[in-house]
Amino acid sequence: MSNVPTLDLPRLPDADATAASLRKAVMFQVRGRVASVTGDAVTVQGMTAPLGALCELQPPGAPATLARVIGFDDTRPILAPMEPITRLAAGDRVRLVSHALTLRVGQSLCGRIVDAFGRPIDGRPLSDDLMRVDVSHSSPDSLSRPPIDQPLQTGVRAIDAMLTCGIGQRLGIFAGSGVGKSTLLGMITRGTNADRVVIAMVGERGREVGEFIQRTLGTEGLKKSVVVVATSDKPAAQRLSAAYTATSIAEQFRDEGHNVLLLVDSVTRFAMAQRELGLAAGEPPTTRGYPPSVFNLLPQLVERAGRTEKGSITAFYTVLVEGDDNNEPIADTVRGLLDGHIVLNRKLAHRGHFPPIDIPESVSRLQNHLVTPEIANAVLKVREHMVQYDNSEDLISIGAYRQGSDPRIDAAIAMRDPINILLRQHSDDQTPMEMSHQMVMKLAAAQTVPANPAVAGNGGAQANAAAQANAAAQANAAAQANAAAAAANAAQANAAARPNSAAAG
């Protein structure tokens, strides 16, 4: 049988995208000059440009610098530089480049690291098969969004078992600095079963970018990922655009039929960048110095994620809470916009509990629609034990609680270690969602709590009932500890065997 050669047909650009690009193209030269510079705001005279347009600052004897229109002073545009300015003076030339920021996207972008403009920063050129799209898009219509009814595996037991995330859901990860947000994002990236992963690193330290890609994300995680980087030393307009660029790349993958995981770290630095631009444009400061435009842009950003008829974008937005205050303005606003929140607790991190997810303070609003009633009831029972222990922790720690006084507290104490076996996980370990659900079901089955003993009349009967309740709780806890330990060992063995099987294949 003769071999039939395969033809690699060229990929034609989308007709609608091409038509939109042509409509936004600048067909003639629009020029002006720098009138004044105040901080990071450049006022231009002798020309006009629409809000969001890209212009080019052209100081003599220096490289041209891109800037974006962020407002107007009467009829004069106010520009925010998107690149560092070497030198700029009044009277320098300004040229309109385009009416909107565009970038090139496509399947071959996977495994690449780009900046906020979509330009590669990993030392390799972009492929020729990429299509140019607009960074600014409107969110999908609310009535065109299918219901979220399928769970997405993250590989993190605390999330898959206790805070199940759905395909197309949007969640926030709330934590202070240095608690473990980036490590948790790396675990989710390596353990997810999403088709594509897009990561936006907004305002991160330059040192952390390389460490996250090499150590946290890893080679396997990078293969199906696109990383968009705008470090903390970049101008505010570029840091702001990085989140939009990552969302646009995720939207393109979604429209091609993929289930995409979008990770934005962090939306707080996105808000801080807009605060700088809003104040430079003359907006009045409101709560903690944030201008009104910040609270207008946040829903526009997060609403672009979600599920459509073509595909889905499941989004995790990290929120860097100031002073570990989960009620500060940005955290409070984002929590109201998302479909759930995952709170990282600094005390848990200090105890060596990783990932330090505070289960009682966290919630997935769609969990009951994603799991069976049996799993939902099991999660509720485990939550009750955790809350019971937290409420009595002070008494327990100082030795003021007497064993047998309350069977519910006794059961919570007995179940503490088995629950921690479920929730603690090494950063390199990935557990299948089915195994996480089995572990939480075993926990719930092993910790049935008897009713409070009757207190009427007979103190001896009450003490006897309390002793029986405590003995039952201890026996159930011992059985659960063995079951949970066996399941955890099986999960780690499975994770260790997975790279070997992949290498053999």
Coordinates of C-alpha atoms in Angstrom, one line a residue:
M1 CA 0.0 0.0 0.0
S2 CA 1.5 3.3 -1.1
N3 CA 1.9 6.1 1.4
V4 CA -0.4 9.0 0.8
P5 CA 1.3 12.3 1.6
T6 CA -0.5 14.6 4.0
L7 CA -1.0 18.2 3.1
D8 CA -0.5 20.9 5.7
L9 CA -3.1 23.4 4.6
P10 CA -2.5 27.0 5.5
R11 CA -4.8 28.4 8.2
L12 CA -6.8 31.4 7.0
P13 CA -7.5 34.2 9.4
D14 CA -11.1 34.6 10.6
A15 CA -13.1 36.8 8.2
D16 CA -14.9 38.7 11.0
A17 CA -11.6 39.3 12.9
T18 CA -9.9 40.6 9.7
A19 CA -12.8 42.9 8.9
A20 CA -12.8 44.3 12.5
S21 CA -9.0 44.9 12.3
L22 CA -9.4 46.8 9.0
R23 CA -12.2 49.0 10.5
K24 CA -9.9 49.9 13.4
A25 CA -6.8 50.4 11.3
V26 CA -5.5 54.0 11.0
M27 CA -5.6 54.8 7.3
F28 CA -4.0 58.2 7.6
Q29 CA -1.4 59.9 9.8
V30 CA -2.6 61.7 13.0
R31 CA 0.1 63.6 14.7
G32 CA 0.4 66.0 17.6
R33 CA 3.0 67.2 20.2
V34 CA 3.6 66.8 23.9
A35 CA 2.0 69.7 25.8
S36 CA 2.9 68.8 29.4
V37 CA 4.0 65.8 31.5
T38 CA 2.6 65.4 35.1
G39 CA 3.8 62.3 36.8
D40 CA 3.0 59.4 34.5
A41 CA 0.4 61.5 32.5
V42 CA 1.3 63.0 29.2
T43 CA -1.0 65.7 27.8
V44 CA -1.0 66.0 24.0
Q45 CA -2.1 69.0 21.9
G46 CA -2.7 69.3 18.1
M47 CA -4.5 66.0 17.7
T48 CA -7.3 63.8 19.0
A49 CA -7.7 60.1 19.6
P50 CA -10.4 57.8 21.0
L51 CA -10.3 56.5 24.6
G52 CA -8.0 53.4 24.7
A53 CA -6.2 54.2 21.5
L54 CA -2.5 53.5 21.2
C55 CA -0.1 56.4 20.4
E56 CA 3.6 56.6 19.9
L57 CA 5.8 59.1 21.7
Q58 CA 8.7 60.1 19.6
P59 CA 11.4 61.9 21.5
P60 CA 14.4 62.9 19.3
G61 CA 17.4 60.7 19.6
A62 CA 15.5 58.1 21.7
P63 CA 13.4 55.0 20.9
A64 CA 9.7 55.5 20.3
T65 CA 7.5 54.6 23.3
L66 CA 3.9 53.3 23.2
A67 CA 1.3 55.1 25.3
R68 CA -2.5 54.6 25.7
V69 CA -5.2 57.3 25.8
I70 CA -6.7 57.2 29.3
G71 CA -8.7 60.5 29.4
F72 CA -9.0 64.0 28.2
D73 CA -8.1 67.5 29.5
D74 CA -10.8 69.5 27.8
T75 CA -10.1 68.4 24.2
R76 CA -6.5 67.3 24.7
P77 CA -5.8 63.6 25.1
I78 CA -4.1 62.4 28.2
L79 CA -1.7 59.4 27.6
A80 CA -0.3 56.9 29.9
P81 CA 3.1 55.4 28.8
M82 CA 3.0 51.6 28.4
E83 CA 6.8 51.4 28.3
P84 CA 9.5 53.1 30.3
I85 CA 10.3 56.6 29.0
T86 CA 14.0 57.3 28.6
R87 CA 13.5 61.1 28.0
L88 CA 10.6 63.2 27.0
A89 CA 10.1 67.0 26.6
A90 CA 7.4 69.4 25.7
G91 CA 7.0 69.7 21.9
D92 CA 8.1 66.1 21.2
R93 CA 6.1 64.4 18.4
V94 CA 3.2 62.1 19.1
R95 CA 1.7 59.8 16.5
L96 CA -1.6 57.8 16.6
V97 CA -0.8 54.1 16.0
S98 CA -4.1 52.3 16.3
H99 CA -7.5 52.7 17.8
A100 CA -7.1 49.6 20.0
L101 CA -4.5 47.2 21.3
T102 CA -4.4 43.9 19.3
L103 CA -2.3 40.7 19.6
R104 CA -1.7 37.5 17.8
V105 CA -3.2 34.3 19.2
G106 CA -3.6 30.6 18.3
Q107 CA -2.8 27.1 19.2
S108 CA 1.0 27.4 18.7
L109 CA 1.1 30.0 21.5
C110 CA 1.0 27.1 24.0
G111 CA 4.2 26.8 25.9
R112 CA 5.2 30.4 25.3
I113 CA 5.9 33.3 27.6
V114 CA 4.7 36.8 26.3
D115 CA 4.4 40.3 27.6
A116 CA 1.3 42.5 27.9
F117 CA 1.5 43.2 24.1
G118 CA 1.7 39.5 23.2
R119 CA 5.3 39.8 22.3
P120 CA 7.5 36.8 23.1
I121 CA 10.0 37.3 26.0
D122 CA 11.3 33.7 26.0
G123 CA 13.8 34.3 23.2
R124 CA 11.9 32.6 20.4
P125 CA 9.8 34.2 17.6
L126 CA 6.1 33.6 17.3
S127 CA 4.7 31.2 14.8
D128 CA 3.3 32.4 11.5
D129 CA -0.1 30.7 12.0
L130 CA -1.3 33.1 14.7
M131 CA -4.3 35.3 14.1
R132 CA -4.6 38.9 15.2
V133 CA -7.5 39.7 17.5
D134 CA -8.6 42.7 19.6
V135 CA -7.7 42.7 23.3
S136 CA -11.0 44.5 24.2
H137 CA -14.1 42.3 24.1
S138 CA -17.5 42.5 25.6
S139 CA -18.5 39.7 27.9
P140 CA -20.9 36.9 26.7
D141 CA -24.6 37.7 27.0
S142 CA -26.1 36.5 30.2
L143 CA -28.8 34.5 28.6
S144 CA -26.4 32.7 26.2
R145 CA -24.4 31.1 29.1
P146 CA -25.2 27.4 29.6
P147 CA -25.5 26.3 33.3
I148 CA -22.4 25.1 35.0
D149 CA -23.0 21.5 35.8
Q150 CA -19.7 19.6 35.4
P151 CA -16.9 19.7 37.9
L152 CA -13.3 20.6 37.0
Q153 CA -10.5 18.7 38.6
T154 CA -7.7 20.7 40.1
G155 CA -5.7 17.9 41.7
V156 CA -5.9 19.7 45.1
R157 CA -7.9 17.6 47.6
A158 CA -9.0 20.5 49.7
I159 CA -10.6 22.1 46.6
D160 CA -11.9 19.0 44.8
A161 CA -13.4 17.5 47.9
M162 CA -14.6 20.5 50.0
L163 CA -14.8 23.4 47.5
T164 CA -15.6 21.6 44.2
C165 CA -15.1 23.9 41.2
G166 CA -17.2 23.7 38.0
I167 CA -16.2 24.1 34.4
G168 CA -16.8 27.8 33.7
Q169 CA -16.9 28.9 37.3
R170 CA -15.0 31.9 38.6
L171 CA -13.3 31.8 42.0
G172 CA -11.1 34.1 44.0
I173 CA -8.1 33.1 46.1
F174 CA -7.8 35.5 49.0
A175 CA -4.6 35.8 51.0
G176 CA -2.0 38.1 52.3
S177 CA 1.5 38.3 51.0
G178 CA 3.8 35.2 51.4
V179 CA 1.0 32.8 52.4
G180 CA 1.2 30.5 49.3
K181 CA -0.9 31.8 46.5
S182 CA 1.6 31.1 43.8
T183 CA 2.3 27.6 45.1
L184 CA -1.4 26.8 45.0
L185 CA -1.7 28.1 41.5
G186 CA 1.1 25.9 40.4
M187 CA -0.6 22.9 42.0
I188 CA -3.8 23.7 40.2
T189 CA -2.0 24.1 36.9
R190 CA -0.3 20.7 37.1
G191 CA -3.3 18.9 38.5
T192 CA -6.1 20.2 36.3
N193 CA -7.7 18.4 33.5
A194 CA -8.4 21.6 31.5
D195 CA -7.4 21.6 27.8
R196 CA -5.5 24.9 28.0
V197 CA -4.1 27.0 30.8
V198 CA -3.5 30.8 30.6
I199 CA -1.6 32.5 33.4
A200 CA -1.4 36.3 33.9
M201 CA 1.4 37.4 36.3
V202 CA 0.4 41.1 37.0
G203 CA 2.8 43.2 39.1
E204 CA 4.9 40.2 40.3
R205 CA 8.6 40.6 41.3
G206 CA 10.9 39.8 38.5
R207 CA 12.7 37.1 40.5
E208 CA 9.4 35.3 41.1
V209 CA 8.5 34.9 37.4
G210 CA 11.4 32.6 36.5
E211 CA 11.0 30.6 39.8
F212 CA 7.3 30.2 39.1
I213 CA 7.8 28.9 35.6
Q214 CA 10.8 26.6 36.4
R215 CA 9.9 25.3 39.8
T216 CA 6.2 25.8 40.4
L217 CA 4.8 25.4 36.9
G218 CA 7.4 23.0 35.6
T219 CA 8.1 21.7 32.1
E220 CA 4.9 19.6 31.9
G221 CA 2.7 22.4 33.1
L222 CA 4.2 24.9 30.6
K223 CA 3.5 22.6 27.6
K224 CA -0.3 23.4 27.7
S225 CA 0.1 26.9 29.1
V226 CA 0.5 30.5 28.0
V227 CA 2.1 32.8 30.5
V228 CA 1.6 36.6 30.2
V229 CA 4.0 38.7 32.3
A230 CA 4.1 42.3 33.4
T231 CA 6.4 42.7 36.4
S232 CA 6.1 45.3 39.1
D233 CA 8.6 47.6 37.5
K234 CA 6.5 48.0 34.3
P235 CA 4.3 51.1 33.8
A236 CA 0.8 50.9 35.2
A237 CA -0.8 50.8 31.7
Q238 CA 1.2 47.7 30.8
R239 CA 0.3 46.0 34.1
L240 CA -3.3 46.7 33.4
S241 CA -3.1 45.4 29.9
A242 CA -1.6 42.1 31.0
A243 CA -4.8 40.9 32.5
Y244 CA -6.8 41.9 29.4
T245 CA -4.2 40.1 27.2
A246 CA -4.4 36.9 29.1
T247 CA -8.2 37.0 29.0
S248 CA -8.2 37.6 25.3
I249 CA -5.9 34.6 24.7
A250 CA -8.2 32.4 26.9
E251 CA -11.3 33.7 24.9
Q252 CA -9.7 32.6 21.7
F253 CA -9.0 29.1 23.0
R254 CA -12.6 29.0 24.4
D255 CA -14.0 30.0 21.0
E256 CA -12.1 27.1 19.4
G257 CA -14.0 24.6 21.6
H258 CA -11.5 24.2 24.5
N259 CA -12.1 24.2 28.3
V260 CA -9.6 26.8 29.4
L261 CA -8.2 27.5 32.9
L262 CA -7.4 31.2 33.4
L263 CA -5.2 32.2 36.4
V264 CA -4.8 35.9 37.2
D265 CA -2.2 36.8 39.8
S266 CA -3.2 39.2 41.1
V267 CA -6.4 41.2 40.5
T268 CA -5.4 43.5 43.3
R269 CA -2.3 44.7 41.4
F270 CA -4.6 45.1 38.4
A271 CA -6.8 47.4 40.5
M272 CA -3.7 49.3 41.8
A273 CA -2.5 49.9 38.2
Q274 CA -5.9 51.3 37.3
R275 CA -5.8 53.5 40.5
E276 CA -2.6 55.0 39.2
L277 CA -4.1 55.7 35.8
G278 CA -7.4 57.0 37.2
L279 CA -5.7 59.5 39.5
A280 CA -3.3 60.6 36.7
A281 CA -6.4 61.2 34.5
G282 CA -7.9 63.4 37.1
E283 CA -10.5 61.1 38.7
P284 CA -11.4 61.8 42.4
P285 CA -10.2 59.3 44.9
T286 CA -12.8 57.3 46.9
T287 CA -12.3 54.4 49.3
R288 CA -8.6 54.0 50.2
G289 CA -7.7 56.2 47.2
Y290 CA -9.3 54.0 44.6
P291 CA -11.1 56.0 41.9
P292 CA -14.6 55.0 40.7
S293 CA -13.2 53.5 37.4
V294 CA -11.5 50.6 39.4
F295 CA -14.9 49.3 40.6
N296 CA -16.2 49.7 37.1
L297 CA -13.4 47.7 35.4
L298 CA -13.4 44.8 37.9
P299 CA -16.8 43.4 36.7
Q300 CA -15.9 44.0 33.1
L301 CA -12.8 41.8 33.5
V302 CA -14.3 38.9 35.5
E303 CA -17.5 38.7 33.4
R304 CA -15.5 37.8 30.3
A305 CA -14.7 34.4 31.9
G306 CA -17.4 31.7 32.0
R307 CA -19.0 29.1 29.9
T308 CA -20.5 29.5 26.4
E309 CA -21.9 27.2 23.8
K310 CA -18.4 26.9 22.2
G311 CA -16.3 26.2 25.3
S312 CA -15.5 27.5 28.7
I313 CA -13.1 29.6 30.8
T314 CA -12.7 28.6 34.4
A315 CA -11.0 31.5 36.2
F316 CA -9.1 31.8 39.5
Y317 CA -8.3 35.4 40.5
T318 CA -5.9 35.9 43.4
V319 CA -6.6 38.8 45.7
L320 CA -3.8 40.2 47.7
V321 CA -5.6 41.4 50.8
E322 CA -4.0 44.4 52.6
G323 CA -3.0 43.6 56.2
D324 CA -4.8 40.2 55.9
D325 CA -8.1 42.1 55.9
N326 CA -10.5 40.1 53.8
N327 CA -13.0 43.0 54.0
E328 CA -10.9 45.7 52.4
P329 CA -12.5 47.4 49.3
I330 CA -11.0 45.3 46.5
A331 CA -11.4 42.0 48.3
D332 CA -15.0 42.8 49.3
T333 CA -15.9 43.9 45.7
V334 CA -14.3 40.9 44.0
R335 CA -15.9 38.5 46.5
G336 CA -19.3 39.8 45.4
L337 CA -18.5 39.4 41.7
L338 CA -17.3 35.8 41.8
D339 CA -18.9 32.4 42.2
G340 CA -16.9 31.4 45.2
H341 CA -13.8 32.3 47.3
I342 CA -10.9 30.3 48.7
V343 CA -9.3 31.9 51.8
L344 CA -5.7 31.2 52.7
N345 CA -5.0 31.4 56.4
R346 CA -1.6 32.7 57.6
K347 CA -1.9 30.8 60.9
L348 CA -2.3 27.5 59.0
A349 CA 0.8 28.3 57.0
H350 CA 2.8 29.0 60.1
R351 CA 1.7 25.6 61.4
G352 CA 3.0 23.9 58.3
H353 CA -0.4 23.1 57.0
F354 CA -0.2 23.4 53.2
P355 CA -2.1 24.4 51.2
P356 CA -3.3 26.7 54.0
I357 CA -6.9 26.8 52.8
D358 CA -9.3 27.9 55.5
I359 CA -12.3 25.6 54.7
P360 CA -14.8 27.2 57.1
E361 CA -14.2 30.7 55.6
S362 CA -14.2 29.4 52.0
V363 CA -17.1 28.5 49.8
S364 CA -17.9 27.3 46.3
R365 CA -21.4 28.6 45.4
L366 CA -22.0 26.0 42.8
Q367 CA -20.7 22.9 44.7
N368 CA -24.2 21.5 45.4
H369 CA -24.9 21.5 41.6
L370 CA -21.7 19.7 40.8
V371 CA -21.6 16.7 43.2
T372 CA -24.1 14.1 44.4
P373 CA -26.3 14.7 47.4
E374 CA -24.3 12.1 49.3
I375 CA -21.0 14.0 48.7
A376 CA -22.7 17.3 49.6
N377 CA -23.9 15.9 52.9
A378 CA -20.5 14.4 53.6
V379 CA -18.8 17.8 53.0
L380 CA -21.4 19.5 55.3
K381 CA -20.6 17.0 58.1
V382 CA -16.9 17.5 57.8
R383 CA -17.4 21.3 57.9
E384 CA -19.5 21.0 61.0
H385 CA -16.6 19.2 62.8
M386 CA -14.1 21.8 61.7
V387 CA -16.3 24.7 62.8
Q388 CA -16.9 22.9 66.2
Y389 CA -13.2 22.6 66.8
D390 CA -12.5 26.2 65.8
N391 CA -15.1 27.5 68.2
S392 CA -13.6 25.5 71.1
E393 CA -9.9 25.7 70.2
D394 CA -9.1 28.2 72.9
L395 CA -10.6 26.0 75.6
I396 CA -8.9 22.9 74.2
S397 CA -5.4 24.6 73.8
I398 CA -5.3 25.8 77.5
G399 CA -6.7 22.5 78.8
A400 CA -9.9 24.0 80.1
Y401 CA -12.1 21.6 78.3
R402 CA -12.9 18.3 80.1
Q403 CA -13.2 15.3 77.9
G404 CA -16.7 13.9 77.9
S405 CA -18.4 17.3 78.6
D406 CA -19.7 17.6 75.1
P407 CA -19.8 14.6 72.6
R408 CA -19.7 17.0 69.6
I409 CA -16.5 18.6 70.8
D410 CA -15.1 15.2 71.6
A411 CA -15.8 14.0 68.1
A412 CA -14.3 17.1 66.6
I413 CA -11.1 16.6 68.6
A414 CA -11.0 12.9 67.5
M415 CA -11.6 13.8 63.8
R416 CA -9.1 16.6 63.6
D417 CA -6.1 14.5 62.5
P418 CA -8.1 12.5 59.9
I419 CA -9.5 15.7 58.4
N420 CA -6.0 17.2 58.2
I421 CA -4.8 14.1 56.4
L422 CA -7.4 14.9 53.7
L423 CA -6.6 18.6 53.6
R424 CA -2.8 18.6 53.7
Q425 CA -1.0 17.9 50.5
H426 CA 2.5 18.1 49.1
S427 CA 2.9 20.6 46.3
D428 CA 4.1 17.9 43.9
D429 CA 1.1 15.6 44.7
Q430 CA -1.9 15.5 42.4
T431 CA -5.0 13.5 43.5
P432 CA -7.8 12.5 41.1
M433 CA -11.1 14.1 42.0
E434 CA -12.8 10.7 42.4
M435 CA -10.3 9.7 45.1
S436 CA -10.8 13.1 46.9
H437 CA -14.6 12.4 46.9
Q438 CA -14.0 8.9 48.3
M439 CA -11.9 10.2 51.1
V440 CA -14.4 12.8 52.2
M441 CA -17.2 10.2 52.1
K442 CA -15.1 7.9 54.4
L443 CA -14.6 10.8 56.8
A444 CA -18.3 11.5 57.0
A445 CA -19.2 7.8 57.4
A446 CA -16.7 7.5 60.3
Q447 CA -17.9 10.4 62.4
T448 CA -21.6 10.1 63.1
V449 CA -22.2 12.2 66.2
P450 CA -24.7 11.1 68.8
A451 CA -27.3 13.5 70.2
N452 CA -26.6 15.4 73.4
P453 CA -27.3 13.3 76.4
A454 CA -30.4 14.1 78.4
V455 CA -29.7 16.3 81.3
A456 CA -33.0 15.8 83.2
G457 CA -32.7 14.3 86.6
N458 CA -29.8 11.9 86.6
G459 CA -26.2 13.1 86.5
G460 CA -24.9 9.5 86.5
A461 CA -26.9 8.7 83.4
Q462 CA -25.6 11.9 81.7
A463 CA -22.0 11.0 82.5
N464 CA -22.5 7.5 81.3
A465 CA -24.0 8.8 78.0
A466 CA -21.2 11.2 77.5
A467 CA -18.6 8.5 78.1
Q468 CA -20.3 6.2 75.6
A469 CA -20.5 9.1 73.0
N470 CA -16.8 9.7 73.5
A471 CA -15.9 6.1 73.1
A472 CA -17.9 5.8 69.9
A473 CA -16.3 8.9 68.5
Q474 CA -12.8 7.7 69.3
A475 CA -13.5 4.3 67.7
N476 CA -14.9 5.9 64.6
A477 CA -12.0 8.3 64.4
A478 CA -9.5 5.5 64.6
A479 CA -11.2 3.6 61.8
Q480 CA -11.3 6.8 59.7
A481 CA -7.6 7.6 60.3
N482 CA -6.6 4.2 58.9
A483 CA -8.9 4.6 55.9
A484 CA -7.8 8.2 55.1
A485 CA -4.1 7.2 55.5
A486 CA -4.5 4.4 53.1
A487 CA -6.3 6.6 50.6
A488 CA -3.6 9.3 50.9
N489 CA -0.9 6.7 50.3
A490 CA -2.7 5.4 47.3
A491 CA -3.0 8.9 45.9
Q492 CA 0.7 9.6 46.4
A493 CA 1.6 6.3 44.8
N494 CA -0.6 7.1 41.8
A495 CA 0.9 10.5 41.4
A496 CA 4.4 9.0 41.6
A497 CA 3.6 6.4 39.0
R498 CA 2.1 8.9 36.5
P499 CA 5.4 10.5 35.3
N500 CA 6.9 7.0 34.9
S501 CA 4.0 5.8 32.7
A502 CA 4.2 9.0 30.7
A503 CA 7.9 8.5 30.1
A504 CA 7.3 4.9 29.1
G505 CA 4.6 6.1 26.6

